[in-house]
Amino acid sequence: MHSRAATVLQSVALADGREFTCLVDRPPSPARGAVLFLSGLGEDRSGHNYLFSELSRTVVEAGYEALRFDFGGQGDSLLPLDLDIWREQFDRVLALVTNPYGPVHVVLRGAARAAVADRYDRGYVVALRPAEPGDFGASSQRVRSRSLCGLLKLRPDDVDREEAEFWTALGVEVRAIGGLFVADEFLAQLLASIRPVPSSWVVPRPSGDPLFLLESSRKALAEKLSKLLAAPAASTVGAGLLVAVEGIDGSGKSTLVEAIARELSAAGVRVRVERPLTPDREFVDRVRALHARAGADRVKQAFLAAYFSYRLATVANAVIEPLVAAGEIIVADRYLDSHRVNQSVFGVDLDDFEPLFAAMPRPDVTLYLDVPLDVALARLSRRAHHGVGDDVRFLEQARARFETLAEQNEWVRLDGANPLEDVVSDGLAAITGKLGRRELAVAR
C-alpha cells in the first residue's frame, strides 16, 4: 500500500493565546525540507490567482512540504493587521516543519518582505516583486494623505498610475481587487521596516509581468523553484556546522557519531564524519613499541604529540573548514579538546602548537559523553584495540580534565551510560537547537 500526499489544516497559537490556521501540504514520503509561502498585501494564502496553490504542488512533487497561512488582517485571519503579528506568525509556522534538519525555503510577495530578516539563512528566499525602499517616495505621501479616520481605502477605479505602482510594490493587484482597507498606522509601520533586498535572495523578474499573471511566467517560476529544491539540502548559505564529540575512551563517541550521522543523512542533510585524531595505527603502534635507552620515552611521547597535533590541524583546516563553509554538517569523532586532555595526562606541553590550534575552526556544538569509569573499562575490554589510554589511572585523570573543561565551556553533557537511542535523541536536540538559535529568521 503506497502512501499518498496529505493536506492538513493545523491550528497555531501565538504567545498571547490567539490562534490562526496553517495549511500544510505534505509529500507521501518523509519531507526533505519545507517551503513557506508568504502572501502580499490584500492576498490570502492561495496567492494571487492561486499562484501559491499551484506552486505548492511543485513543492510536494519535489519531496518537500508546503506551508501556507493568512497573515493577520488578510484572507480568513481574525488577527489584526499588524507587522509584529506577521513576524510572530512566520516564527510560529517555522516550528511546524516536520524535518528540523532540512532546509526551509521561503517564497514571498510584496509586503511580506518585511516579515523576513535580511540574515535569513535557513534556506533560499525567493522574492516575487518584493517591496523595496525605492518603490516609495512622494507616492506614499499622496496615498497616505487620502486616509480617513486613520484608514486608507483602495478603490481600483480611483488610482492613477503612480499610486497603482505603489500598491503593486506591496503585492496588491490593483486591477483585480474589489477594494482594500488598510490602517494608516500599519502602512507607516510597513514602510519604515522595508529595507533593500539582500543580494543572496533570488528575485525572478519576468519582463512586463511583475505579479506573475501570465502562464509563461508561472511556468518559468515553477521550473526555477524545482531547480532550487533539487539542490543539496545543506547547500544554503551558513547551513554548515561543526559538531565535536568528546569524552574518555570507552564513552561511546564513535557509536554516537555514526548514529547521529545516519539520522541526519536520513533527513536529507549533507553530513560527514571526520576522525582528525585517528592516526596511521600501524605506524603509531610501532613507534610506541620501540625500546630505547632511559629517558627516550619522553622524546618519543613528544614526537607523537607533534604527529597528532599536525594531523589534527591539517584535517581541520584542509578538510573540515572548507566543507563547513560549503554547507555540510561535520561530526568530528574527537577534536582539539580530546587532544589537549590526552597529551596533558601524558605530561606533554602543547604550548608550541597553540598558534596552530588557534587557526583551526571552532566547534559550533560540543557533545561531551560522560560515563562512569567501570562502564568505560568494560567497553574497552571488549575491543581488539583499547585506545589511547585504557588503564584506570589514565581514564581517571582524563575524566577529571574533561569535567573541568565541561564546566568552563558551554558543552552539552550527555550520559553515555543511557540507552543509545536516548543519547542520540539528546545529541540531535542540541544540534537542532544550535541551528535554531543561529538561524533565527524573524526580523526584530
CSV table of C-alpha atoms in Angstrom, one decimal:
chain,number,residue,atom,x,y,z
A,1,MET,CA,0.0,0.0,0.0
A,2,HIS,CA,1.6,3.3,-1.2
A,3,SER,CA,1.5,6.4,0.9
A,4,ARG,CA,-0.2,9.5,-0.5
A,5,ALA,CA,0.4,13.2,-0.3
A,6,ALA,CA,-1.6,14.7,2.5
A,7,THR,CA,-3.1,18.1,3.3
A,8,VAL,CA,-3.5,19.1,6.9
A,9,LEU,CA,-5.1,22.3,8.4
A,10,GLN,CA,-3.2,23.0,11.6
A,11,SER,CA,-4.1,25.4,14.4
A,12,VAL,CA,-1.2,27.6,15.5
A,13,ALA,CA,-1.2,29.6,18.7
A,14,LEU,CA,0.6,32.9,19.3
A,15,ALA,CA,2.3,33.8,22.6
A,16,ASP,CA,-0.9,35.5,23.8
A,17,GLY,CA,-3.1,32.5,23.1
A,18,ARG,CA,-4.7,33.9,19.9
A,19,GLU,CA,-4.8,31.4,17.1
A,20,PHE,CA,-4.6,31.1,13.3
A,21,THR,CA,-4.5,28.2,10.9
A,22,CYS,CA,-1.8,27.0,8.6
A,23,LEU,CA,-2.4,24.8,5.5
A,24,VAL,CA,0.3,22.1,5.2
A,25,ASP,CA,0.7,20.0,2.1
A,26,ARG,CA,3.0,17.0,2.8
A,27,PRO,CA,4.6,14.6,0.4
A,28,PRO,CA,4.0,10.8,0.6
A,29,SER,CA,7.5,10.1,2.0
A,30,PRO,CA,9.4,11.9,4.8
A,31,ALA,CA,9.9,15.5,3.7
A,32,ARG,CA,13.4,16.6,2.6
A,33,GLY,CA,12.6,20.1,3.9
A,34,ALA,CA,9.9,22.7,3.6
A,35,VAL,CA,8.8,25.8,1.7
A,36,LEU,CA,6.8,28.6,3.4
A,37,PHE,CA,4.7,30.8,1.2
A,38,LEU,CA,4.1,34.4,2.3
A,39,SER,CA,1.4,36.4,0.5
A,40,GLY,CA,1.4,40.0,-0.4
A,41,LEU,CA,-0.9,42.7,1.0
A,42,GLY,CA,-4.5,42.1,0.1
A,43,GLU,CA,-4.0,38.4,-0.7
A,44,ASP,CA,-4.9,35.2,1.1
A,45,ARG,CA,-2.7,32.1,1.4
A,46,SER,CA,-3.6,30.9,-2.1
A,47,GLY,CA,-1.7,33.8,-3.6
A,48,HIS,CA,-2.9,35.9,-6.4
A,49,ASN,CA,-4.9,33.9,-9.0
A,50,TYR,CA,-4.0,30.8,-6.9
A,51,LEU,CA,-0.3,31.2,-7.7
A,52,PHE,CA,0.9,29.7,-4.3
A,53,SER,CA,-1.6,26.9,-4.6
A,54,GLU,CA,-0.1,25.9,-7.9
A,55,LEU,CA,3.5,26.2,-6.6
A,56,SER,CA,2.6,24.1,-3.6
A,57,ARG,CA,2.1,21.1,-6.0
A,58,THR,CA,5.6,21.7,-7.4
A,59,VAL,CA,7.0,21.7,-3.9
A,60,VAL,CA,5.3,18.5,-2.8
A,61,GLU,CA,6.3,16.7,-6.1
A,62,ALA,CA,9.9,17.6,-5.2
A,63,GLY,CA,9.6,15.9,-1.8
A,64,TYR,CA,9.1,19.0,0.3
A,65,GLU,CA,6.2,20.1,2.5
A,66,ALA,CA,4.4,23.4,1.6
A,67,LEU,CA,3.1,25.7,4.3
A,68,ARG,CA,0.6,28.5,3.7
A,69,PHE,CA,-1.3,30.8,6.0
A,70,ASP,CA,-3.1,34.1,6.1
A,71,PHE,CA,-1.2,36.9,7.7
A,72,GLY,CA,-3.2,38.9,10.3
A,73,GLY,CA,-5.8,41.1,8.6
A,74,GLN,CA,-5.6,39.0,5.4
A,75,GLY,CA,-7.9,36.3,4.0
A,76,ASP,CA,-9.7,34.5,6.7
A,77,SER,CA,-7.5,35.5,9.5
A,78,LEU,CA,-9.2,37.1,12.5
A,79,LEU,CA,-5.9,38.5,13.8
A,80,PRO,CA,-5.3,42.3,13.4
A,81,LEU,CA,-3.3,43.8,10.6
A,82,ASP,CA,0.0,44.3,12.5
A,83,LEU,CA,3.5,43.7,11.3
A,84,ASP,CA,4.7,42.3,14.7
A,85,ILE,CA,2.0,39.7,14.4
A,86,TRP,CA,3.0,38.9,10.9
A,87,ARG,CA,6.5,38.3,12.2
A,88,GLU,CA,5.4,36.1,15.1
A,89,GLN,CA,3.2,34.1,12.7
A,90,PHE,CA,6.2,33.4,10.5
A,91,ASP,CA,8.2,32.4,13.5
A,92,ARG,CA,5.4,30.0,14.7
A,93,VAL,CA,5.0,28.4,11.4
A,94,LEU,CA,8.7,27.7,11.1
A,95,ALA,CA,8.2,25.5,14.2
A,96,LEU,CA,5.7,23.3,12.4
A,97,VAL,CA,8.3,22.0,9.9
A,98,THR,CA,8.5,18.2,10.4
A,99,ASN,CA,12.1,17.9,9.3
A,100,PRO,CA,14.1,20.1,11.6
A,101,TYR,CA,17.4,19.3,9.8
A,102,GLY,CA,16.4,20.0,6.2
A,103,PRO,CA,16.3,23.4,4.6
A,104,VAL,CA,13.3,25.7,4.9
A,105,HIS,CA,12.9,27.9,1.9
A,106,VAL,CA,10.7,30.9,1.7
A,107,VAL,CA,8.6,32.2,-1.3
A,108,LEU,CA,7.2,35.7,-0.6
A,109,ARG,CA,5.5,38.6,-2.4
A,110,GLY,CA,5.4,42.3,-1.9
A,111,ALA,CA,4.9,43.5,1.6
A,112,ALA,CA,5.7,40.0,3.1
A,113,ARG,CA,9.3,41.1,2.6
A,114,ALA,CA,9.1,43.0,5.8
A,115,ALA,CA,8.4,39.8,7.8
A,116,VAL,CA,11.7,38.1,6.9
A,117,ALA,CA,15.0,39.1,8.3
A,118,ASP,CA,17.8,40.1,5.9
A,119,ARG,CA,20.1,37.5,7.5
A,120,TYR,CA,17.6,34.6,7.0
A,121,ASP,CA,19.9,31.6,6.2
A,122,ARG,CA,17.8,28.5,6.8
A,123,GLY,CA,17.1,28.2,3.1
A,124,TYR,CA,16.7,30.2,-0.1
A,125,VAL,CA,14.4,33.3,-0.1
A,126,VAL,CA,12.6,33.6,-3.5
A,127,ALA,CA,11.1,37.2,-3.6
A,128,LEU,CA,8.4,37.9,-6.1
A,129,ARG,CA,8.2,41.6,-6.8
A,130,PRO,CA,9.4,42.3,-3.2
A,131,ALA,CA,8.8,45.7,-1.7
A,132,GLU,CA,11.9,47.9,-1.7
A,133,PRO,CA,12.6,51.4,-0.3
A,134,GLY,CA,13.0,52.8,-3.9
A,135,ASP,CA,9.4,51.9,-4.6
A,136,PHE,CA,8.0,54.5,-2.2
A,137,GLY,CA,8.7,58.2,-2.5
A,138,ALA,CA,6.3,61.0,-2.9
A,139,SER,CA,3.6,58.5,-3.8
A,140,SER,CA,3.5,57.2,-0.2
A,141,GLN,CA,2.6,60.7,1.0
A,142,ARG,CA,-0.1,61.0,-1.7
A,143,VAL,CA,-1.6,57.7,-0.8
A,144,ARG,CA,-1.5,58.3,3.0
A,145,SER,CA,-3.0,61.8,2.5
A,146,ARG,CA,-6.2,60.1,1.5
A,147,SER,CA,-6.6,58.4,4.9
A,148,LEU,CA,-9.9,59.0,6.6
A,149,CYS,CA,-10.2,58.3,10.3
A,150,GLY,CA,-6.9,56.5,10.1
A,151,LEU,CA,-8.0,54.2,7.3
A,152,LEU,CA,-6.9,54.0,3.7
A,153,LYS,CA,-9.4,52.7,1.2
A,154,LEU,CA,-8.1,51.5,-2.1
A,155,ARG,CA,-10.6,51.8,-4.9
A,156,PRO,CA,-9.2,50.3,-8.2
A,157,ASP,CA,-11.1,52.8,-10.3
A,158,ASP,CA,-9.8,55.8,-8.4
A,159,VAL,CA,-6.0,55.5,-8.6
A,160,ASP,CA,-3.6,56.9,-11.1
A,161,ARG,CA,-0.5,55.1,-12.4
A,162,GLU,CA,1.9,56.3,-9.7
A,163,GLU,CA,-0.4,55.2,-6.9
A,164,ALA,CA,-1.0,51.9,-8.7
A,165,GLU,CA,2.7,51.2,-8.8
A,166,PHE,CA,2.8,52.0,-5.0
A,167,TRP,CA,0.2,49.3,-4.3
A,168,THR,CA,1.7,46.9,-6.7
A,169,ALA,CA,5.1,47.1,-4.9
A,170,LEU,CA,3.2,45.9,-1.7
A,171,GLY,CA,1.9,42.9,-3.6
A,172,VAL,CA,-1.6,44.3,-4.4
A,173,GLU,CA,-3.0,43.6,-7.8
A,174,VAL,CA,-5.0,46.8,-8.2
A,175,ARG,CA,-7.0,45.8,-11.3
A,176,ALA,CA,-8.2,42.5,-9.7
A,177,ILE,CA,-9.0,43.5,-6.2
A,178,GLY,CA,-12.5,44.7,-5.3
A,179,GLY,CA,-11.3,47.1,-2.6
A,180,LEU,CA,-8.9,47.2,0.3
A,181,PHE,CA,-8.9,48.9,3.7
A,182,VAL,CA,-5.5,49.5,5.3
A,183,ALA,CA,-4.9,51.3,8.6
A,184,ASP,CA,-2.5,54.2,8.1
A,185,GLU,CA,-0.7,53.1,11.2
A,186,PHE,CA,0.1,49.7,9.7
A,187,LEU,CA,1.2,51.3,6.4
A,188,ALA,CA,3.6,53.6,8.3
A,189,GLN,CA,4.9,50.6,10.2
A,190,LEU,CA,5.4,48.7,7.0
A,191,LEU,CA,7.1,51.4,5.1
A,192,ALA,CA,9.5,52.0,8.0
A,193,SER,CA,10.5,48.3,8.0
A,194,ILE,CA,11.2,47.8,4.3
A,195,ARG,CA,14.9,47.6,3.5
A,196,PRO,CA,16.9,46.8,0.3
A,197,VAL,CA,16.6,43.2,-0.8
A,198,PRO,CA,19.7,41.2,0.2
A,199,SER,CA,21.9,40.1,-2.7
A,200,SER,CA,21.6,36.4,-1.5
A,201,TRP,CA,17.8,36.4,-2.2
A,202,VAL,CA,16.5,35.0,-5.5
A,203,VAL,CA,14.4,37.7,-7.3
A,204,PRO,CA,12.8,36.4,-10.6
A,205,ARG,CA,11.9,39.4,-12.8
A,206,PRO,CA,9.6,38.3,-15.7
A,207,SER,CA,9.5,41.1,-18.3
A,208,GLY,CA,6.4,43.2,-18.0
A,209,ASP,CA,4.7,40.7,-15.6
A,210,PRO,CA,5.7,41.6,-12.0
A,211,LEU,CA,2.7,39.9,-10.5
A,212,PHE,CA,3.2,36.7,-12.4
A,213,LEU,CA,-0.2,36.8,-14.2
A,214,LEU,CA,0.9,35.2,-17.4
A,215,GLU,CA,1.0,31.4,-17.7
A,216,SER,CA,4.5,31.6,-19.3
A,217,SER,CA,5.8,33.5,-16.2
A,218,ARG,CA,4.3,31.0,-13.8
A,219,LYS,CA,5.7,28.0,-15.7
A,220,ALA,CA,9.2,29.6,-15.6
A,221,LEU,CA,8.8,30.3,-11.9
A,222,ALA,CA,7.8,26.7,-11.2
A,223,GLU,CA,10.8,25.4,-13.1
A,224,LYS,CA,13.1,27.8,-11.2
A,225,LEU,CA,11.7,26.6,-7.9
A,226,SER,CA,12.1,23.0,-8.9
A,227,LYS,CA,15.8,23.6,-9.6
A,228,LEU,CA,16.3,25.2,-6.2
A,229,LEU,CA,14.6,22.3,-4.5
A,230,ALA,CA,16.8,19.8,-6.3
A,231,ALA,CA,19.9,21.4,-4.9
A,232,PRO,CA,21.6,19.5,-1.9
A,233,ALA,CA,19.8,20.0,1.3
A,234,ALA,CA,22.6,21.8,3.1
A,235,SER,CA,23.7,24.0,0.3
A,236,THR,CA,22.2,27.1,1.7
A,237,VAL,CA,24.5,29.9,2.9
A,238,GLY,CA,25.6,29.4,6.5
A,239,ALA,CA,24.0,26.0,6.9
A,240,GLY,CA,27.3,24.3,7.7
A,241,LEU,CA,28.0,23.2,11.3
A,242,LEU,CA,31.0,21.6,13.1
A,243,VAL,CA,29.9,19.2,15.9
A,244,ALA,CA,32.7,17.8,18.1
A,245,VAL,CA,32.1,14.7,20.2
A,246,GLU,CA,34.4,14.4,23.1
A,247,GLY,CA,34.9,12.1,26.1
A,248,ILE,CA,37.2,9.4,27.5
A,249,ASP,CA,38.0,6.2,25.7
A,250,GLY,CA,35.1,3.8,26.1
A,251,SER,CA,32.5,6.6,26.5
A,252,GLY,CA,30.7,5.7,23.2
A,253,LYS,CA,31.9,8.5,21.0
A,254,SER,CA,32.3,6.5,17.7
A,255,THR,CA,28.9,4.8,18.2
A,256,LEU,CA,27.2,8.1,18.8
A,257,VAL,CA,28.9,9.8,15.9
A,258,GLU,CA,27.8,7.2,13.5
A,259,ALA,CA,24.2,7.2,14.8
A,260,ILE,CA,23.9,11.0,14.6
A,261,ALA,CA,25.3,10.9,11.0
A,262,ARG,CA,22.7,8.2,10.0
A,263,GLU,CA,19.8,10.2,11.4
A,264,LEU,CA,20.9,13.5,9.7
A,265,SER,CA,21.5,11.7,6.4
A,266,ALA,CA,18.1,10.1,6.5
A,267,ALA,CA,16.6,13.5,7.0
A,268,GLY,CA,18.2,14.7,3.7
A,269,VAL,CA,21.1,16.6,5.3
A,270,ARG,CA,24.6,16.5,3.8
A,271,VAL,CA,26.6,15.2,6.7
A,272,ARG,CA,30.1,13.8,7.0
A,273,VAL,CA,32.0,12.1,9.8
A,274,GLU,CA,35.6,13.1,10.4
A,275,ARG,CA,38.2,11.5,12.7
A,276,PRO,CA,41.0,14.0,12.7
A,277,LEU,CA,42.9,12.3,15.6
A,278,THR,CA,42.7,8.8,14.1
A,279,PRO,CA,46.3,8.0,13.0
A,280,ASP,CA,48.1,5.5,10.8
A,281,ARG,CA,47.6,3.0,13.6
A,282,GLU,CA,50.3,0.6,12.5
A,283,PHE,CA,52.9,3.4,12.4
A,284,VAL,CA,51.9,4.8,15.8
A,285,ASP,CA,51.9,1.3,17.4
A,286,ARG,CA,55.4,0.6,16.1
A,287,VAL,CA,56.6,3.9,17.5
A,288,ARG,CA,55.1,3.2,20.9
A,289,ALA,CA,56.7,-0.3,20.8
A,290,LEU,CA,60.2,1.0,20.2
A,291,HIS,CA,62.7,0.3,23.0
A,292,ALA,CA,65.5,2.7,23.6
A,293,ARG,CA,67.8,4.0,26.3
A,294,ALA,CA,66.5,5.5,29.5
A,295,GLY,CA,64.8,8.9,29.0
A,296,ALA,CA,63.9,8.2,25.4
A,297,ASP,CA,60.2,7.7,26.3
A,298,ARG,CA,59.9,11.5,26.9
A,299,VAL,CA,61.2,12.2,23.4
A,300,LYS,CA,59.0,9.5,21.9
A,301,GLN,CA,55.9,11.0,23.5
A,302,ALA,CA,56.8,14.5,22.4
A,303,PHE,CA,57.2,13.2,18.8
A,304,LEU,CA,53.7,11.5,18.9
A,305,ALA,CA,52.2,14.7,20.4
A,306,ALA,CA,53.7,16.6,17.4
A,307,TYR,CA,52.4,14.0,15.0
A,308,PHE,CA,48.8,14.2,16.3
A,309,SER,CA,48.9,18.0,16.5
A,310,TYR,CA,49.9,18.4,12.9
A,311,ARG,CA,47.5,15.7,11.8
A,312,LEU,CA,44.6,17.4,13.7
A,313,ALA,CA,45.4,20.8,12.3
A,314,THR,CA,45.8,19.6,8.7
A,315,VAL,CA,42.4,17.8,8.7
A,316,ALA,CA,40.7,20.7,10.5
A,317,ASN,CA,42.0,23.3,8.0
A,318,ALA,CA,42.2,21.4,4.8
A,319,VAL,CA,39.1,19.2,5.1
A,320,ILE,CA,36.7,20.3,7.8
A,321,GLU,CA,36.8,24.1,7.3
A,322,PRO,CA,36.1,24.0,3.5
A,323,LEU,CA,33.3,21.5,4.0
A,324,VAL,CA,31.6,23.5,6.7
A,325,ALA,CA,31.9,26.7,4.6
A,326,ALA,CA,30.2,24.8,1.7
A,327,GLY,CA,27.3,24.0,3.9
A,328,GLU,CA,28.0,20.5,5.2
A,329,ILE,CA,27.5,19.4,8.8
A,330,ILE,CA,30.7,17.8,10.1
A,331,VAL,CA,30.5,15.4,13.1
A,332,ALA,CA,34.1,15.0,14.5
A,333,ASP,CA,34.9,11.9,16.4
A,334,ARG,CA,37.3,13.6,18.9
A,335,TYR,CA,38.6,17.1,18.2
A,336,LEU,CA,41.0,19.6,19.8
A,337,ASP,CA,39.9,19.1,23.4
A,338,SER,CA,40.4,15.4,23.3
A,339,HIS,CA,43.9,16.0,22.1
A,340,ARG,CA,44.6,18.6,24.9
A,341,VAL,CA,43.3,16.2,27.5
A,342,ASN,CA,45.2,13.1,26.4
A,343,GLN,CA,48.5,15.0,26.0
A,344,SER,CA,48.1,16.6,29.4
A,345,VAL,CA,47.7,13.2,31.0
A,346,PHE,CA,50.8,12.1,29.2
A,347,GLY,CA,52.6,15.1,30.6
A,348,VAL,CA,53.3,16.8,27.2
A,349,ASP,CA,53.3,20.6,27.0
A,350,LEU,CA,51.5,21.7,23.8
A,351,ASP,CA,52.3,25.5,24.1
A,352,ASP,CA,54.4,25.4,21.0
A,353,PHE,CA,51.4,24.3,19.0
A,354,GLU,CA,49.0,26.9,20.2
A,355,PRO,CA,49.4,29.1,17.1
A,356,LEU,CA,48.5,26.0,15.0
A,357,PHE,CA,45.4,25.3,17.1
A,358,ALA,CA,44.3,29.0,17.1
A,359,ALA,CA,43.9,28.8,13.3
A,360,MET,CA,41.6,25.8,13.5
A,361,PRO,CA,37.8,26.2,13.1
A,362,ARG,CA,36.0,26.1,16.4
A,363,PRO,CA,33.1,23.6,17.1
A,364,ASP,CA,29.6,25.1,16.9
A,365,VAL,CA,28.4,22.3,19.2
A,366,THR,CA,30.5,20.2,21.6
A,367,LEU,CA,28.8,17.0,22.8
A,368,TYR,CA,30.5,15.6,25.9
A,369,LEU,CA,29.9,11.9,26.6
A,370,ASP,CA,30.3,11.3,30.3
A,371,VAL,CA,30.4,7.7,31.6
A,372,PRO,CA,31.4,6.0,34.9
A,373,LEU,CA,34.9,4.5,34.8
A,374,ASP,CA,33.6,1.0,35.2
A,375,VAL,CA,31.4,1.3,32.2
A,376,ALA,CA,34.3,2.7,30.1
A,377,LEU,CA,36.6,-0.1,31.2
A,378,ALA,CA,34.1,-2.8,30.5
A,379,ARG,CA,33.6,-1.5,26.9
A,380,LEU,CA,37.4,-1.2,26.4
A,381,SER,CA,37.9,-4.8,27.5
A,382,ARG,CA,35.7,-6.0,24.6
A,383,ARG,CA,37.8,-4.1,22.0
A,384,ALA,CA,40.7,-5.5,20.0
A,385,HIS,CA,42.4,-2.1,20.2
A,386,HIS,CA,41.8,-0.4,23.5
A,387,GLY,CA,42.6,3.2,22.5
A,388,VAL,CA,44.9,6.0,23.8
A,389,GLY,CA,44.8,5.1,27.4
A,390,ASP,CA,43.0,2.1,28.8
A,391,ASP,CA,44.1,1.9,32.4
A,392,VAL,CA,42.2,3.2,35.4
A,393,ARG,CA,44.7,5.9,36.3
A,394,PHE,CA,44.8,7.4,32.8
A,395,LEU,CA,41.0,7.3,32.5
A,396,GLU,CA,40.5,8.9,35.9
A,397,GLN,CA,42.9,11.8,35.1
A,398,ALA,CA,41.4,12.3,31.6
A,399,ARG,CA,37.8,12.3,33.0
A,400,ALA,CA,38.8,14.9,35.6
A,401,ARG,CA,40.2,17.1,32.9
A,402,PHE,CA,37.1,16.7,30.7
A,403,GLU,CA,34.9,17.6,33.7
A,404,THR,CA,36.9,20.8,34.2
A,405,LEU,CA,36.5,21.8,30.5
A,406,ALA,CA,32.8,21.0,30.5
A,407,GLU,CA,32.3,23.3,33.4
A,408,GLN,CA,34.3,26.1,31.8
A,409,ASN,CA,32.6,25.9,28.4
A,410,GLU,CA,29.1,25.6,27.0
A,411,TRP,CA,29.3,21.9,26.3
A,412,VAL,CA,26.3,19.7,26.0
A,413,ARG,CA,26.7,16.9,28.6
A,414,LEU,CA,25.3,13.5,27.6
A,415,ASP,CA,25.0,10.5,29.8
A,416,GLY,CA,26.9,7.8,27.9
A,417,ALA,CA,25.5,5.1,30.1
A,418,ASN,CA,22.0,5.7,29.0
A,419,PRO,CA,20.4,3.7,26.1
A,420,LEU,CA,21.8,4.7,22.7
A,421,GLU,CA,18.5,5.9,21.4
A,422,ASP,CA,18.2,8.4,24.3
A,423,VAL,CA,21.8,9.7,23.8
A,424,VAL,CA,21.2,10.1,20.1
A,425,SER,CA,18.0,12.0,20.7
A,426,ASP,CA,19.6,14.3,23.2
A,427,GLY,CA,22.6,14.9,20.8
A,428,LEU,CA,20.3,15.7,17.9
A,429,ALA,CA,18.2,18.1,20.0
A,430,ALA,CA,21.4,20.0,20.8
A,431,ILE,CA,22.3,20.2,17.1
A,432,THR,CA,18.8,21.3,16.2
A,433,GLY,CA,18.8,23.9,19.0
A,434,LYS,CA,22.0,25.4,17.8
A,435,LEU,CA,20.7,25.7,14.2
A,436,GLY,CA,17.5,27.3,15.6
A,437,ARG,CA,19.4,29.9,17.6
A,438,ARG,CA,21.8,30.7,14.7
A,439,GLU,CA,19.1,30.9,12.1
A,440,LEU,CA,16.5,33.0,13.9
A,441,ALA,CA,14.5,34.1,10.9
A,442,VAL,CA,12.1,36.7,12.3
A,443,ALA,CA,13.2,40.4,12.0
A,444,ARG,CA,13.0,42.2,15.3
